[in-house]
Amino acid sequence: MNLLEAVEARHAARDYTDEPLTGDQIDALGNVIATINSDDGLDIQLVHDVDDAFGGCPTHYGRFKNVRNLIALIGPDHKDDSAAVLDEKIGHAGQFLALTAVSLGLDTSWVVLHETSEHDGAWTLGEDERMPAAIALGHANRPGRPHRSKPAEELGVVENGEYADAPAWFHNGIEAAMLAPSALGKQPFRFTLLADGHTVKAEALEGVQSEIGLGIAKLHFELGAGNGSFAWAA
């Protein structure tokens, strides 16, 4: 399964079995995490096969059972950057890892934890670091199910034109973005194809964890449209 296929196969799961990750799954995830950390300057950490991968931290939303594995999405919280910079980066990197986990035969769910600096030692949070979110993963007791999405015409806009007249790659990108998870399922993001027919403006709208959601949706758009088809607006 490639990552675009994983976009369609992934559905959030919150109830997990005791089945451990295999050595191959741990190694594969660890290698991808190491690459992302090096490329993006993050400090993402894999927690696996522990009794409580949440480290005793309460969740922002949703009830979870028996989470024994977690990808802790951690990065530097620079005072000269807005919180949105790290949040969008975490959204993009975290969804890449979630889709990688799905391609390895695992189930996943995004989760936002509170009190992450006061946990039971499941991960290391360095000075001036923040953990905007995490990915729970493992083998689900019950498979996740699809959720409703905003219509394509709400997520994709064509400057000085109609959505129906946009090129196929833009439609493909929006269709992939329609499958992007977001806090409370609100999908607070929008993609605009600019007048040059090649540049895409991506923006977060008003909403809970909207910048994380934008990072997730941008990855989906990239996978659907193909990176060589367009350029992101500065």
Short mmCIF file of C-alpha atoms in Angstrom, two decimals:
data_model
loop_
_atom_site.label_atom_id
_atom_site.label_comp_id
_atom_site.label_asym_id
_atom_site.label_seq_id
_atom_site.Cartn_x
_atom_site.Cartn_y
_atom_site.Cartn_z
CA MET A 1 0.00 0.00 0.00
CA ASN A 2 1.40 3.38 -0.97
CA LEU A 3 0.65 6.60 0.92
CA LEU A 4 -2.13 7.73 -1.44
CA GLU A 5 -3.84 4.37 -0.98
CA ALA A 6 -3.35 4.80 2.78
CA VAL A 7 -5.22 8.13 2.56
CA GLU A 8 -8.33 6.21 1.52
CA ALA A 9 -7.76 3.28 3.90
CA ARG A 10 -7.09 5.34 7.05
CA HIS A 11 -9.92 5.83 9.55
CA ALA A 12 -9.46 6.86 13.19
CA ALA A 13 -9.41 4.00 15.72
CA ARG A 14 -9.49 4.59 19.49
CA ASP A 15 -9.77 1.07 20.96
CA TYR A 16 -6.70 -1.16 20.61
CA THR A 17 -5.72 -4.77 21.28
CA ASP A 18 -2.66 -5.96 23.19
CA GLU A 19 -0.95 -7.17 20.01
CA PRO A 20 2.52 -5.59 19.94
CA LEU A 21 4.17 -3.89 17.02
CA THR A 22 6.52 -6.13 15.08
CA GLY A 23 10.23 -5.46 14.90
CA ASP A 24 9.87 -4.58 11.21
CA GLN A 25 7.12 -2.06 11.97
CA ILE A 26 9.18 -0.45 14.75
CA ASP A 27 12.26 -0.24 12.53
CA ALA A 28 10.33 1.19 9.57
CA LEU A 29 8.64 3.86 11.68
CA GLY A 30 11.90 4.66 13.46
CA ASN A 31 13.71 5.19 10.15
CA VAL A 32 11.02 7.55 8.83
CA ILE A 33 10.96 9.46 12.13
CA ALA A 34 14.74 9.88 12.03
CA THR A 35 14.56 11.27 8.49
CA ILE A 36 11.76 13.71 9.33
CA ASN A 37 13.53 14.91 12.48
CA SER A 38 16.71 15.54 10.51
CA ASP A 39 14.98 17.25 7.58
CA ASP A 40 12.45 19.34 9.54
CA GLY A 41 14.30 20.04 12.79
CA LEU A 42 11.74 18.18 14.91
CA ASP A 43 12.08 15.83 17.89
CA ILE A 44 9.39 13.25 17.12
CA GLN A 45 9.61 10.13 19.29
CA LEU A 46 8.13 6.62 19.02
CA VAL A 47 6.75 5.10 22.23
CA HIS A 48 5.85 1.44 21.88
CA ASP A 49 4.66 -1.52 23.93
CA VAL A 50 4.03 0.31 27.21
CA ASP A 51 1.01 0.03 29.49
CA ASP A 52 -0.11 3.64 28.95
CA ALA A 53 1.42 5.38 25.96
CA PHE A 54 -0.38 8.60 26.97
CA GLY A 55 1.80 8.78 30.08
CA GLY A 56 -1.21 9.59 32.23
CA CYS A 57 -2.08 12.73 30.26
CA PRO A 58 -5.76 13.52 29.69
CA THR A 59 -7.02 13.79 26.11
CA HIS A 60 -8.47 16.94 24.59
CA TYR A 61 -11.21 15.04 22.79
CA GLY A 62 -12.33 11.41 22.41
CA ARG A 63 -12.21 8.32 24.58
CA PHE A 64 -9.32 5.96 24.00
CA LYS A 65 -8.76 2.42 25.28
CA ASN A 66 -5.55 0.44 25.70
CA VAL A 67 -3.20 2.76 23.78
CA ARG A 68 0.17 1.05 24.10
CA ASN A 69 1.94 2.77 21.21
CA LEU A 70 2.30 6.44 20.37
CA ILE A 71 4.14 8.79 18.07
CA ALA A 72 4.86 11.87 20.18
CA LEU A 73 4.92 14.86 17.80
CA ILE A 74 7.42 17.20 19.42
CA GLY A 75 9.30 20.19 18.09
CA PRO A 76 11.05 23.41 19.12
CA ASP A 77 8.73 26.21 20.20
CA HIS A 78 10.80 29.22 19.15
CA LYS A 79 9.71 32.45 20.80
CA ASP A 80 10.30 34.38 17.56
CA ASP A 81 7.87 32.13 15.65
CA SER A 82 4.11 31.98 16.01
CA ALA A 83 2.61 28.76 17.35
CA ALA A 84 1.16 28.19 13.88
CA VAL A 85 4.62 27.48 12.42
CA LEU A 86 5.21 24.41 14.58
CA ASP A 87 1.57 23.32 14.44
CA GLU A 88 1.46 23.20 10.63
CA LYS A 89 4.79 21.40 10.47
CA ILE A 90 3.57 18.86 13.05
CA GLY A 91 0.36 18.32 11.08
CA HIS A 92 2.25 17.55 7.88
CA ALA A 93 4.87 15.33 9.51
CA GLY A 94 2.40 13.59 11.79
CA GLN A 95 0.07 12.64 8.95
CA PHE A 96 2.99 11.36 6.91
CA LEU A 97 3.79 9.06 9.83
CA ALA A 98 0.14 8.07 10.33
CA LEU A 99 -0.15 7.10 6.67
CA THR A 100 3.15 5.23 6.88
CA ALA A 101 1.77 3.28 9.86
CA VAL A 102 -1.39 2.44 7.90
CA SER A 103 0.75 1.23 4.99
CA LEU A 104 2.49 -1.09 7.47
CA GLY A 105 -0.83 -2.65 8.50
CA LEU A 106 -1.52 -0.57 11.62
CA ASP A 107 -4.50 1.49 12.78
CA THR A 108 -4.06 5.07 13.98
CA SER A 109 -5.75 8.12 15.44
CA TRP A 110 -4.73 11.70 16.00
CA VAL A 111 -4.90 12.79 19.64
CA VAL A 112 -4.20 16.04 21.48
CA LEU A 113 -2.98 15.54 25.06
CA HIS A 114 -3.00 17.98 27.94
CA GLU A 115 -0.26 18.39 30.58
CA THR A 116 2.36 16.83 28.31
CA SER A 117 5.20 18.26 30.40
CA GLU A 118 3.89 16.40 33.48
CA HIS A 119 3.68 12.89 32.07
CA ASP A 120 4.95 9.56 33.41
CA GLY A 121 8.09 9.36 31.30
CA ALA A 122 6.67 7.99 28.03
CA TRP A 123 8.58 10.62 26.03
CA THR A 124 11.19 13.31 26.59
CA LEU A 125 10.10 16.92 26.28
CA GLY A 126 13.14 19.17 26.15
CA GLU A 127 13.47 22.77 27.20
CA ASP A 128 11.67 25.11 24.78
CA GLU A 129 9.93 22.16 23.13
CA ARG A 130 6.20 21.62 22.69
CA MET A 131 4.02 18.63 21.82
CA PRO A 132 1.00 19.96 19.88
CA ALA A 133 -0.39 16.49 19.13
CA ALA A 134 0.37 12.79 18.90
CA ILE A 135 -0.57 9.70 16.88
CA ALA A 136 -2.00 6.68 18.72
CA LEU A 137 -1.31 3.47 16.82
CA GLY A 138 -1.59 -0.29 17.03
CA HIS A 139 -4.15 -2.94 16.11
CA ALA A 140 -7.74 -1.80 16.53
CA ASN A 141 -10.41 -3.88 18.23
CA ARG A 142 -12.91 -2.30 15.86
CA PRO A 143 -12.04 -0.72 12.52
CA GLY A 144 -12.57 2.99 12.11
CA ARG A 145 -15.28 4.27 9.80
CA PRO A 146 -15.44 7.04 7.21
CA HIS A 147 -16.67 10.47 8.27
CA ARG A 148 -18.39 13.20 6.31
CA SER A 149 -16.33 15.81 4.51
CA LYS A 150 -16.99 19.31 3.30
CA PRO A 151 -17.93 19.49 -0.39
CA ALA A 152 -15.03 19.87 -2.80
CA GLU A 153 -16.27 23.32 -3.84
CA GLU A 154 -15.89 24.56 -0.24
CA LEU A 155 -12.35 23.25 0.15
CA GLY A 156 -11.12 24.23 -3.31
CA VAL A 157 -11.51 27.66 -4.93
CA VAL A 158 -10.35 28.90 -8.33
CA GLU A 159 -9.28 32.52 -8.54
CA ASN A 160 -11.19 34.26 -11.32
CA GLY A 161 -12.85 31.02 -12.35
CA GLU A 162 -15.04 28.04 -11.47
CA TYR A 163 -14.00 24.94 -9.55
CA ALA A 164 -15.41 22.70 -12.28
CA ASP A 165 -12.99 24.24 -14.79
CA ALA A 166 -9.86 23.60 -12.70
CA PRO A 167 -7.26 21.14 -14.03
CA ALA A 168 -7.48 17.47 -13.08
CA TRP A 169 -4.50 17.67 -10.73
CA PHE A 170 -6.27 20.34 -8.64
CA HIS A 171 -9.42 18.21 -8.44
CA ASN A 172 -7.30 15.21 -7.44
CA GLY A 173 -5.61 17.24 -4.73
CA ILE A 174 -8.91 18.49 -3.33
CA GLU A 175 -10.41 14.99 -3.37
CA ALA A 176 -7.46 13.78 -1.28
CA ALA A 177 -7.80 16.78 1.04
CA MET A 178 -11.46 15.90 1.56
CA LEU A 179 -10.23 12.76 3.37
CA ALA A 180 -7.99 14.73 5.75
CA PRO A 181 -8.85 14.35 9.44
CA SER A 182 -9.28 17.48 11.53
CA ALA A 183 -10.35 18.46 15.04
CA LEU A 184 -14.08 17.84 15.47
CA GLY A 185 -14.23 17.02 11.75
CA LYS A 186 -14.61 20.69 10.82
CA GLN A 187 -11.88 20.79 8.14
CA PRO A 188 -10.95 24.48 8.68
CA PHE A 189 -8.76 24.93 5.60
CA ARG A 190 -9.05 26.11 2.01
CA PHE A 191 -6.98 25.76 -1.17
CA THR A 192 -7.10 28.43 -3.87
CA LEU A 193 -5.74 27.90 -7.38
CA LEU A 194 -4.30 31.29 -8.33
CA ALA A 195 -4.75 32.98 -11.68
CA ASP A 196 -1.46 31.66 -13.10
CA GLY A 197 -3.00 28.15 -13.11
CA HIS A 198 0.00 26.64 -11.29
CA THR A 199 0.30 28.21 -7.84
CA VAL A 200 -1.88 27.09 -4.93
CA LYS A 201 -2.56 29.16 -1.83
CA ALA A 202 -3.30 27.07 1.27
CA GLU A 203 -4.78 28.75 4.31
CA ALA A 204 -6.12 27.79 7.71
CA LEU A 205 -9.56 29.10 8.60
CA GLU A 206 -11.05 29.81 12.02
CA GLY A 207 -11.27 26.61 14.05
CA VAL A 208 -9.80 24.31 16.69
CA GLN A 209 -6.21 23.24 15.91
CA SER A 210 -6.68 24.68 12.43
CA GLU A 211 -2.96 24.94 11.67
CA ILE A 212 -2.44 21.26 12.49
CA GLY A 213 -5.37 20.49 10.21
CA LEU A 214 -3.82 22.62 7.46
CA GLY A 215 -0.56 20.68 7.66
CA ILE A 216 -2.46 17.40 7.38
CA ALA A 217 -4.54 18.63 4.44
CA LYS A 218 -1.50 19.98 2.60
CA LEU A 219 0.11 16.55 2.70
CA HIS A 220 -3.08 14.98 1.34
CA PHE A 221 -3.24 17.60 -1.41
CA GLU A 222 0.40 16.95 -2.36
CA LEU A 223 -0.21 13.20 -2.56
CA GLY A 224 -3.35 13.63 -4.65
CA ALA A 225 -2.14 16.34 -7.01
CA GLY A 226 1.45 15.19 -7.39
CA ASN A 227 4.25 17.48 -6.25
CA GLY A 228 5.37 18.26 -9.81
CA SER A 229 1.96 19.62 -10.78
CA PHE A 230 1.96 22.84 -8.78
CA ALA A 231 3.83 25.17 -6.43
CA TRP A 232 2.72 26.43 -3.03
CA ALA A 233 2.24 30.17 -2.75
CA ALA A 234 4.82 31.85 -0.53
#
